[in-house]
């Protein structure tokens, strides 16, 4: 990782140590090349990955790496917008709308409660933003029929109104955290020059998952110096459905004639037969860059195919096999994963695991920050950060209830509309007294003054202390007990206490005020709030959520035509991406891999015949086909009981 002077692309196959590559490159730049840590940026795709990378760098650094940038694309965009807020037309304390608030605004502007329609509209707006197009530019840039149709309908007017509302609220959404910095860098030469001088080297993790806007952001940040290292794997490009472009790997070679390409093909994770199955499968995709994974871990066990009569039998048989395998080998529950294509497949496996009293965890559950009680507290934080954030104002002023209802808010909304200002600012209008009843106006004024007092404290006092005082001042614990008496209310209050503790730690560690912490909350996930939590449980996960993880023993279930590959993906010509998704599933396994499918499944209450996925046949000779018919539940239980008896006798 000593290469400098030209752009570098590292093609890092699954399990080849790509995180170590980035870590060692950072250490080399700082310790051998005398780069200042704050002149290096490492960009990842999740907050969890960013934190782990930072920890690895700190572990191997001989001297400090204070100032090193390790963040997601969105967090980097936030940092740039904070510094360049005036050029972006924003105040320094702008708000960040999460997906729920953004879709709520879209629903309001469309005048509909149809969630499917709202999601569809949000998707179109997101594509325009990811192309860094303003509403006016979106109409001019429309090319394919779908874009032309969208631009010629009321969606374009929706985009204009949505854009204007965000400006009025002094707010941005997630897509803006990429689109607005990109627009500034591409259209403001002075800003681009300043940031290019600031960053001497940029490293990108999981490069195959970048979308076109993120690629343009990389080019804009590195400028003419082209000082970057991109690490990725075209065989693991599985996010095309959300805008990622695997072609960005090929685009590097086209855009940078001096690009150096290095392949990492030694796998440090899986046995030989697992890798042989993965290699055989992926050869059926056309390749931008040829590579073949290999390992020094020996051949290992054959990859087994398990056939079952139906989906209920599949769940029961998989769980019984998992339990028996664990008893024979003395493994932990956390050594096992059951991976599937869609979340709907989890239910039967959960039932089977509960039936055998096996502990498990389902990935992709409700985020800590999606809980109602956390969103309530975050509404106050957003309002402290930006009093013109109308969605935050409405949630905060009505939670806990303080005698301000929908009728009062409707009158206040009318005042705000006439004055072209926020709800908060409308309280200063002289005609308030004539429109809003005296008692309600008094309550609103008390709320406004409370927010103003907390704003003053939040700008200078410790984050945890201010937030703790805030939740006590609004009697939030009492509110939770009133709305959810007993254990449920206590549990929700414990979540709030966890959040307050997290905010306090974040403020102390980063030297930030509560206002600073408030701006980053929307970018944080549950895993950052519960660090170091590794319970001994079986992991149930979709294939998408399992990317980047590894387990000793993996069950890849529901591998059938229509599921994997998914019917819609086949119809839409995305078979290659589905094959890459299967490849990701195979390469999660270190030692043992079982691939499972059914002969029939229940769909909408009716039995439907199933066909084993074409991908099973494409895995080659490393796969051991089923040597007998499906095992019944009674046979499985009898075998498990006999095995337990032998183990107890031997013990």
mmCIF file of N, CA, C and O in Angstrom, residues 373 377 400 468 470-486 488-494 496-497:
data_model
loop_
_atom_site.group_PDB
_atom_site.id
_atom_site.type_symbol
_atom_site.label_atom_id
_atom_site.label_comp_id
_atom_site.label_asym_id
_atom_site.label_seq_id
_atom_site.Cartn_x
_atom_site.Cartn_y
_atom_site.Cartn_z
ATOM 1 N N UNK A 373 -40.276 7.455 21.235
ATOM 2 C CA UNK A 373 -39.762 8.265 22.330
ATOM 3 C C UNK A 373 -38.457 8.978 21.955
ATOM 4 O O UNK A 373 -38.219 10.119 22.382
ATOM 5 N N UNK A 377 -37.782 13.232 21.557
ATOM 6 C CA UNK A 377 -36.665 14.005 22.104
ATOM 7 C C UNK A 377 -35.873 14.672 20.979
ATOM 8 O O UNK A 377 -35.451 15.834 21.096
ATOM 9 N N UNK A 400 -44.796 16.427 25.412
ATOM 10 C CA UNK A 400 -46.091 15.983 25.952
ATOM 11 C C UNK A 400 -47.198 17.002 25.653
ATOM 12 O O UNK A 400 -46.922 18.165 25.328
ATOM 13 N N UNK A 468 -30.326 16.337 29.597
ATOM 14 C CA UNK A 468 -30.924 15.734 30.792
ATOM 15 C C UNK A 468 -31.918 16.708 31.440
ATOM 16 O O UNK A 468 -33.027 16.330 31.834
ATOM 17 N N UNK A 470 -33.468 19.094 29.933
ATOM 18 C CA UNK A 470 -34.595 19.308 29.018
ATOM 19 C C UNK A 470 -35.668 18.242 29.210
ATOM 20 O O UNK A 470 -36.860 18.561 29.356
ATOM 21 N N UNK A 471 -35.269 16.955 29.211
ATOM 22 C CA UNK A 471 -36.279 15.903 29.310
ATOM 23 C C UNK A 471 -36.967 15.925 30.680
ATOM 24 O O UNK A 471 -38.147 15.552 30.797
ATOM 25 N N UNK A 472 -36.254 16.384 31.714
ATOM 26 C CA UNK A 472 -36.894 16.500 33.028
ATOM 27 C C UNK A 472 -37.825 17.717 33.080
ATOM 28 O O UNK A 472 -38.887 17.671 33.694
ATOM 29 N N UNK A 473 -37.426 18.798 32.412
ATOM 30 C CA UNK A 473 -38.241 20.015 32.424
ATOM 31 C C UNK A 473 -39.599 19.803 31.760
ATOM 32 O O UNK A 473 -40.595 20.418 32.149
ATOM 33 N N UNK A 474 -39.663 18.933 30.763
ATOM 34 C CA UNK A 474 -40.939 18.691 30.087
ATOM 35 C C UNK A 474 -41.703 17.524 30.726
ATOM 36 O O UNK A 474 -42.740 17.100 30.194
ATOM 37 N N UNK A 475 -41.168 16.987 31.849
ATOM 38 C CA UNK A 475 -41.812 15.860 32.547
ATOM 39 C C UNK A 475 -42.045 14.679 31.609
ATOM 40 O O UNK A 475 -43.122 14.064 31.589
ATOM 41 N N UNK A 476 -41.015 14.350 30.830
ATOM 42 C CA UNK A 476 -41.202 13.322 29.803
ATOM 43 C C UNK A 476 -41.369 11.931 30.405
ATOM 44 O O UNK A 476 -42.115 11.106 29.871
ATOM 45 N N UNK A 477 -40.703 11.662 31.531
ATOM 46 C CA UNK A 477 -40.867 10.353 32.164
ATOM 47 C C UNK A 477 -42.319 10.161 32.614
ATOM 48 O O UNK A 477 -42.907 9.084 32.413
ATOM 49 N N UNK A 478 -42.903 11.199 33.203
ATOM 50 C CA UNK A 478 -44.300 11.125 33.636
ATOM 51 C C UNK A 478 -45.229 10.933 32.439
ATOM 52 O O UNK A 478 -46.198 10.162 32.498
ATOM 53 N N UNK A 479 -44.933 11.624 31.341
ATOM 54 C CA UNK A 479 -45.727 11.490 30.119
ATOM 55 C C UNK A 479 -45.706 10.047 29.614
ATOM 56 O O UNK A 479 -46.754 9.486 29.238
ATOM 57 N N UNK A 480 -44.535 9.408 29.631
ATOM 58 C CA UNK A 480 -44.436 8.022 29.170
ATOM 59 C C UNK A 480 -45.214 7.083 30.081
ATOM 60 O O UNK A 480 -45.858 6.137 29.613
ATOM 61 N N UNK A 481 -45.157 7.335 31.378
ATOM 62 C CA UNK A 481 -45.896 6.483 32.315
ATOM 63 C C UNK A 481 -47.402 6.656 32.156
ATOM 64 O O UNK A 481 -48.171 5.706 32.339
ATOM 65 N N UNK A 482 -47.827 7.872 31.828
ATOM 66 C CA UNK A 482 -49.258 8.122 31.614
ATOM 67 C C UNK A 482 -49.758 7.455 30.333
ATOM 68 O O UNK A 482 -50.889 6.953 30.277
ATOM 69 N N UNK A 483 -48.936 7.484 29.282
ATOM 70 C CA UNK A 483 -49.362 6.934 27.993
ATOM 71 C C UNK A 483 -49.139 5.428 27.904
ATOM 72 O O UNK A 483 -49.880 4.727 27.220
ATOM 73 N N UNK A 484 -48.096 4.917 28.594
ATOM 74 C CA UNK A 484 -47.792 3.477 28.605
ATOM 75 C C UNK A 484 -47.508 3.033 30.032
ATOM 76 O O UNK A 484 -46.345 2.872 30.416
ATOM 77 N N UNK A 485 -48.539 2.856 30.852
ATOM 78 C CA UNK A 485 -48.310 2.535 32.269
ATOM 79 C C UNK A 485 -47.519 1.241 32.463
ATOM 80 O O UNK A 485 -47.594 0.315 31.643
ATOM 81 N N UNK A 486 -46.758 1.208 33.570
ATOM 82 C CA UNK A 486 -46.052 -0.012 33.947
ATOM 83 C C UNK A 486 -44.782 -0.248 33.154
ATOM 84 O O UNK A 486 -44.059 0.682 32.786
ATOM 85 N N UNK A 488 -44.041 -1.161 29.971
ATOM 86 C CA UNK A 488 -43.781 -0.510 28.671
ATOM 87 C C UNK A 488 -43.254 0.913 28.825
ATOM 88 O O UNK A 488 -42.311 1.317 28.132
ATOM 89 N N UNK A 489 -43.856 1.696 29.722
ATOM 90 C CA UNK A 489 -43.396 3.063 29.941
ATOM 91 C C UNK A 489 -41.993 3.107 30.518
ATOM 92 O O UNK A 489 -41.178 3.957 30.141
ATOM 93 N N UNK A 490 -41.695 2.170 31.431
ATOM 94 C CA UNK A 490 -40.353 2.103 32.012
ATOM 95 C C UNK A 490 -39.319 1.769 30.943
ATOM 96 O O UNK A 490 -38.215 2.335 30.933
ATOM 97 N N UNK A 491 -39.661 0.844 30.054
ATOM 98 C CA UNK A 491 -38.745 0.473 28.974
ATOM 99 C C UNK A 491 -38.472 1.664 28.063
ATOM 100 O O UNK A 491 -37.329 1.935 27.675
ATOM 101 N N UNK A 492 -39.536 2.392 27.712
ATOM 102 C CA UNK A 492 -39.367 3.551 26.834
ATOM 103 C C UNK A 492 -38.521 4.627 27.518
ATOM 104 O O UNK A 492 -37.682 5.272 26.878
ATOM 105 N N UNK A 493 -38.717 4.815 28.820
ATOM 106 C CA UNK A 493 -37.913 5.799 29.543
ATOM 107 C C UNK A 493 -36.443 5.368 29.587
ATOM 108 O O UNK A 493 -35.539 6.200 29.483
ATOM 109 N N UNK A 494 -36.193 4.058 29.711
ATOM 110 C CA UNK A 494 -34.804 3.574 29.702
ATOM 111 C C UNK A 494 -34.139 3.870 28.362
ATOM 112 O O UNK A 494 -32.941 4.159 28.304
ATOM 113 N N UNK A 496 -34.797 6.490 26.509
ATOM 114 C CA UNK A 496 -34.477 7.920 26.551
ATOM 115 C C UNK A 496 -33.211 8.155 27.371
ATOM 116 O O UNK A 496 -32.334 8.934 26.979
ATOM 117 N N UNK A 497 -33.093 7.462 28.508
ATOM 118 C CA UNK A 497 -31.888 7.605 29.348
ATOM 119 C C UNK A 497 -30.647 7.147 28.588
ATOM 120 O O UNK A 497 -29.582 7.772 28.682
#
